mmCIF file with all atom_site columns, C-alpha atoms in Angstrom:
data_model
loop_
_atom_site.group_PDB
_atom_site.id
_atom_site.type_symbol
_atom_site.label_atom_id
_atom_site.label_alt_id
_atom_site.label_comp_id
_atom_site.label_asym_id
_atom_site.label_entity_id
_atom_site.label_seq_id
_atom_site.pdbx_PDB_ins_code
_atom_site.Cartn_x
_atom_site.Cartn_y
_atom_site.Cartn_z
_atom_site.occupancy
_atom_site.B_iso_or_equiv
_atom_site.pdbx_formal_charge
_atom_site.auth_seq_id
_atom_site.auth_comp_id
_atom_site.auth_asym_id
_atom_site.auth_atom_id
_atom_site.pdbx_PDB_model_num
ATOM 1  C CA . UNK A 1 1  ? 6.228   -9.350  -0.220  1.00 43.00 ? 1  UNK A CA 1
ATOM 2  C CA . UNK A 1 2  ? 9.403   -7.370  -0.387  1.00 46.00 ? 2  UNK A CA 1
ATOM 3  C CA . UNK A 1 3  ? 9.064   -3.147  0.016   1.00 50.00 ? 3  UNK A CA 1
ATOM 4  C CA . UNK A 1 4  ? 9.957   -1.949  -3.391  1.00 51.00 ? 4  UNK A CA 1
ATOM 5  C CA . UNK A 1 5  ? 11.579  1.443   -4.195  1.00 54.00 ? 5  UNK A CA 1
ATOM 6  C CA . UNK A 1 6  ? 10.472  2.727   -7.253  1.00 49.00 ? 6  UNK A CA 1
ATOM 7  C CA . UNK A 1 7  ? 11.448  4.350   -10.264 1.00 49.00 ? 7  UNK A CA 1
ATOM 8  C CA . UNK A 1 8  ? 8.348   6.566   -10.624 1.00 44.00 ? 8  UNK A CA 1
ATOM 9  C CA . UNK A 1 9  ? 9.108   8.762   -13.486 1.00 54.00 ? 9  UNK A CA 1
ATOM 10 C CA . UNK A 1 10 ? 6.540   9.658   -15.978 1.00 52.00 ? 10 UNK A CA 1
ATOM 11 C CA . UNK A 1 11 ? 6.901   6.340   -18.022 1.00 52.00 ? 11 UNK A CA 1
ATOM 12 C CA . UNK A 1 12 ? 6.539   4.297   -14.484 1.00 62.00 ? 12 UNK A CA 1
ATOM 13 C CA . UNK A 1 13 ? 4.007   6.075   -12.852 1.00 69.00 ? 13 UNK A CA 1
ATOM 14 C CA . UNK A 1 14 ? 1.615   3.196   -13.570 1.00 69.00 ? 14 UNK A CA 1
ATOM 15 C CA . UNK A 1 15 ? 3.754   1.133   -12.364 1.00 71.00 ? 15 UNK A CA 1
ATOM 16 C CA . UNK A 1 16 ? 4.175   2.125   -9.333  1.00 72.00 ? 16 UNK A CA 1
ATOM 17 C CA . UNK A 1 17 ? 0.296   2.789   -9.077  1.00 75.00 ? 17 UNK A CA 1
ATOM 18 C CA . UNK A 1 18 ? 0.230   -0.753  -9.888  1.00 78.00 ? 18 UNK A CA 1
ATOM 19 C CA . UNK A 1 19 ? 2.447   -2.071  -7.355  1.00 78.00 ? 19 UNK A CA 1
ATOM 20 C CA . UNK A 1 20 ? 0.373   -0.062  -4.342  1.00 80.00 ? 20 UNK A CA 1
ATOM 21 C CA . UNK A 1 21 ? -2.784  -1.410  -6.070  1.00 81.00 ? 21 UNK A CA 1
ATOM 22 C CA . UNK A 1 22 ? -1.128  -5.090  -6.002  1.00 84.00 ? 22 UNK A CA 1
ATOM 23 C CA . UNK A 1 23 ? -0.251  -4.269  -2.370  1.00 81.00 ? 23 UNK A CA 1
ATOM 24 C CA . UNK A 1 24 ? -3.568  -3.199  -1.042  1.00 84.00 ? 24 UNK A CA 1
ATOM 25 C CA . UNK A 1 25 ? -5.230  -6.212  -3.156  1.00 85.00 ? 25 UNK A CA 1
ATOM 26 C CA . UNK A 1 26 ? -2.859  -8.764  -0.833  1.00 86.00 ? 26 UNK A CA 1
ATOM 27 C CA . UNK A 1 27 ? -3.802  -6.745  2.019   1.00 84.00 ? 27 UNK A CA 1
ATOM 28 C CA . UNK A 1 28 ? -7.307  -6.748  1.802   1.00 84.00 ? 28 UNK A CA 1
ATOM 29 C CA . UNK A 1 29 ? -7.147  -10.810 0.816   1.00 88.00 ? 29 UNK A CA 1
ATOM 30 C CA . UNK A 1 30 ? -5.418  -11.751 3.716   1.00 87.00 ? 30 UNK A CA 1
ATOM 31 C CA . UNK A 1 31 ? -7.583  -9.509  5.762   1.00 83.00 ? 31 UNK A CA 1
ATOM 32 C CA . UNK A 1 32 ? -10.583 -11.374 4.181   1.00 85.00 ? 32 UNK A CA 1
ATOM 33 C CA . UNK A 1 33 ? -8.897  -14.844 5.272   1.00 89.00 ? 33 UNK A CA 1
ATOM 34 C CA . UNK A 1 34 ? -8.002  -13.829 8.311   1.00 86.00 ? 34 UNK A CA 1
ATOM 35 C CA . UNK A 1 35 ? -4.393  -13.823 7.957   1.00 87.00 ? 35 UNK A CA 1
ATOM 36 C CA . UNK A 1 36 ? -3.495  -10.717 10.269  1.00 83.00 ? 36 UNK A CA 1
ATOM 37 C CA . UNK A 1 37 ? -0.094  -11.457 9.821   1.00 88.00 ? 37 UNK A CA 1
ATOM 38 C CA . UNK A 1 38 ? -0.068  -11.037 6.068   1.00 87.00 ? 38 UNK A CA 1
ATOM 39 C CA . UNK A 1 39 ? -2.253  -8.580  6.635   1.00 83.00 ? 39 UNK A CA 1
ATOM 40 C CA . UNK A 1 40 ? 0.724   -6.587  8.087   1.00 83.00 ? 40 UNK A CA 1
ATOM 41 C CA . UNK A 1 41 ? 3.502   -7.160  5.838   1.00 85.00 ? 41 UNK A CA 1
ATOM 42 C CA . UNK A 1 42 ? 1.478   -5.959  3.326   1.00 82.00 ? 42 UNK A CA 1
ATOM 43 C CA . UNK A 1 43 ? 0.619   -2.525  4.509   1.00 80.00 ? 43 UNK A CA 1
ATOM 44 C CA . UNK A 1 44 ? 4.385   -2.776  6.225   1.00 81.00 ? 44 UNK A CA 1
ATOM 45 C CA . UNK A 1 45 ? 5.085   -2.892  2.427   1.00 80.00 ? 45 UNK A CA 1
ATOM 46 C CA . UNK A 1 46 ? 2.955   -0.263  1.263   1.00 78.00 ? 46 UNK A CA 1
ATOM 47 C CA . UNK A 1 47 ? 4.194   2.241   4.156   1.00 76.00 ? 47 UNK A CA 1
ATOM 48 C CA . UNK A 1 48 ? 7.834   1.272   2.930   1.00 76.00 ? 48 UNK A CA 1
ATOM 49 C CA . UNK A 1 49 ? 6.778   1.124   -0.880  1.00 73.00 ? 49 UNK A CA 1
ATOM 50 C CA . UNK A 1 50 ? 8.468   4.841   -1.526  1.00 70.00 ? 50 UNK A CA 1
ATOM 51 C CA . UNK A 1 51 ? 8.791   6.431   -5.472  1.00 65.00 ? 51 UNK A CA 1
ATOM 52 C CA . UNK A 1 52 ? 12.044  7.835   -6.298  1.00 63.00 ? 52 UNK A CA 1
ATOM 53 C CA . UNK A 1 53 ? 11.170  10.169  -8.954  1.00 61.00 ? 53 UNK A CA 1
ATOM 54 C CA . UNK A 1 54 ? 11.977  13.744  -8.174  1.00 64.00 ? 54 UNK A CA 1
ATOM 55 C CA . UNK A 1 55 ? 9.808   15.263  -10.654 1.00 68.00 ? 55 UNK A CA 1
ATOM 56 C CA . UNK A 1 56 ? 6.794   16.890  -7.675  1.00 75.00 ? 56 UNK A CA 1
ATOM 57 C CA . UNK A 1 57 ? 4.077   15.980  -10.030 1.00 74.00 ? 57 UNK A CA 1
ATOM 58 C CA . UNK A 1 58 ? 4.579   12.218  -9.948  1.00 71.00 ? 58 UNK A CA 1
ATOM 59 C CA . UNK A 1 59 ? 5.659   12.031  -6.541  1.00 74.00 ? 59 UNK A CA 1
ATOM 60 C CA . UNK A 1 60 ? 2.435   13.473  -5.296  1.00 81.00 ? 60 UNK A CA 1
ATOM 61 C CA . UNK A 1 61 ? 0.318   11.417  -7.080  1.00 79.00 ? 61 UNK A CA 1
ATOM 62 C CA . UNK A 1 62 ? 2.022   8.325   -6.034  1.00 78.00 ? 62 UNK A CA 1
ATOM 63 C CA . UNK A 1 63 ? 2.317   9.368   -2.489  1.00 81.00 ? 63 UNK A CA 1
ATOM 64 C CA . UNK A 1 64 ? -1.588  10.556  -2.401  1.00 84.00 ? 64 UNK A CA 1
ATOM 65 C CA . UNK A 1 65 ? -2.780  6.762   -3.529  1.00 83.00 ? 65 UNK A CA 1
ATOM 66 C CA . UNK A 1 66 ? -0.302  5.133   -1.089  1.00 81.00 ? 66 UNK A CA 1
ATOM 67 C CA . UNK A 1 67 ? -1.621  7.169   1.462   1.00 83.00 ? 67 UNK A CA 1
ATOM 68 C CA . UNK A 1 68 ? -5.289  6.972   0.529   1.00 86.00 ? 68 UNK A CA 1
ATOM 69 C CA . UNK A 1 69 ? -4.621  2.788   0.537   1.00 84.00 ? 69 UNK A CA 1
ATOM 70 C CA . UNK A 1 70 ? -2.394  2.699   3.934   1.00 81.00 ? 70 UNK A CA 1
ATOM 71 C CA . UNK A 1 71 ? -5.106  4.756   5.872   1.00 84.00 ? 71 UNK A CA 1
ATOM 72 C CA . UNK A 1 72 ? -7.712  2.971   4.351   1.00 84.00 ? 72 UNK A CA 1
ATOM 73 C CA . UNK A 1 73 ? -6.546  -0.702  5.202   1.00 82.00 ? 73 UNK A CA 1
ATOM 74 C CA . UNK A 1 74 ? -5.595  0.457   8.658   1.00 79.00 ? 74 UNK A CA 1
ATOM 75 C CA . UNK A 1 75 ? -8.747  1.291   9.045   1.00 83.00 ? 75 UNK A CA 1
ATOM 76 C CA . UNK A 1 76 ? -9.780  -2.101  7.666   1.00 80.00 ? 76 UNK A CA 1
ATOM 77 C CA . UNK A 1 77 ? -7.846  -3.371  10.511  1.00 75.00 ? 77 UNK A CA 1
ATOM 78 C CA . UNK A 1 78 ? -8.301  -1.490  13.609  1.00 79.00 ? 78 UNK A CA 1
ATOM 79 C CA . UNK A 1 79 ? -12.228 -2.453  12.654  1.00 78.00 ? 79 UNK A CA 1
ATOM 80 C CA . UNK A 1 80 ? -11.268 -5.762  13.140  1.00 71.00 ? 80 UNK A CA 1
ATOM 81 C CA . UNK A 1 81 ? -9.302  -6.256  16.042  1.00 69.00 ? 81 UNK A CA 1
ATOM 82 C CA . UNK A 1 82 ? -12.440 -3.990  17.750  1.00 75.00 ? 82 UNK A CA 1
ATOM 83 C CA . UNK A 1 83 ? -15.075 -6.618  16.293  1.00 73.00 ? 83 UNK A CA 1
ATOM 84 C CA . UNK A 1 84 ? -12.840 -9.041  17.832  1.00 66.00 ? 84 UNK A CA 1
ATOM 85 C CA . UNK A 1 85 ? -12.685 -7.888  21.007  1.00 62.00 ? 85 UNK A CA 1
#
């Protein structure tokens, strides 16, 4: 998974609500599996996924469901590594 920087005008906002979606999803799978390092470049890629629309409105929504998916998988994760330890 490569970061993406998006183009999250009004006409892409699903889009890029898609593409932190489709990162969290890959995430959570690998996390599933056991795949930690997947795990990581895909919330690497969700910290780096970054809208480029400078219209406020659109920006905050995109940044509030990237941040609502990075804290939750880290979350996710730290829960993990303390089960396995």
């Amino acid at each position: 998974m490569t970061p993406a920087r998006l183009d999250a005008d009004d006409a892409n906002t699903t889009y890029a609500l898609f593409a932190i979606f489709d990162h969290a999803w890959s995430a959570r799978v690998a996390l599933r599996d056991g795949d930690h390092d997947g795990a990581r470049a895909a919330i690497f890629a969700l910290v780096l996924l970054e809208p480029s629309s400078s219209e406020k409105r659109v920006r905050a929504r995109v940044e509030e469901a990237r941040r609502k998916a990075v804290v939750e998988l880290s979350e996710q994760f730290g829960a993990l590594f303390r089960r396995a330890a």
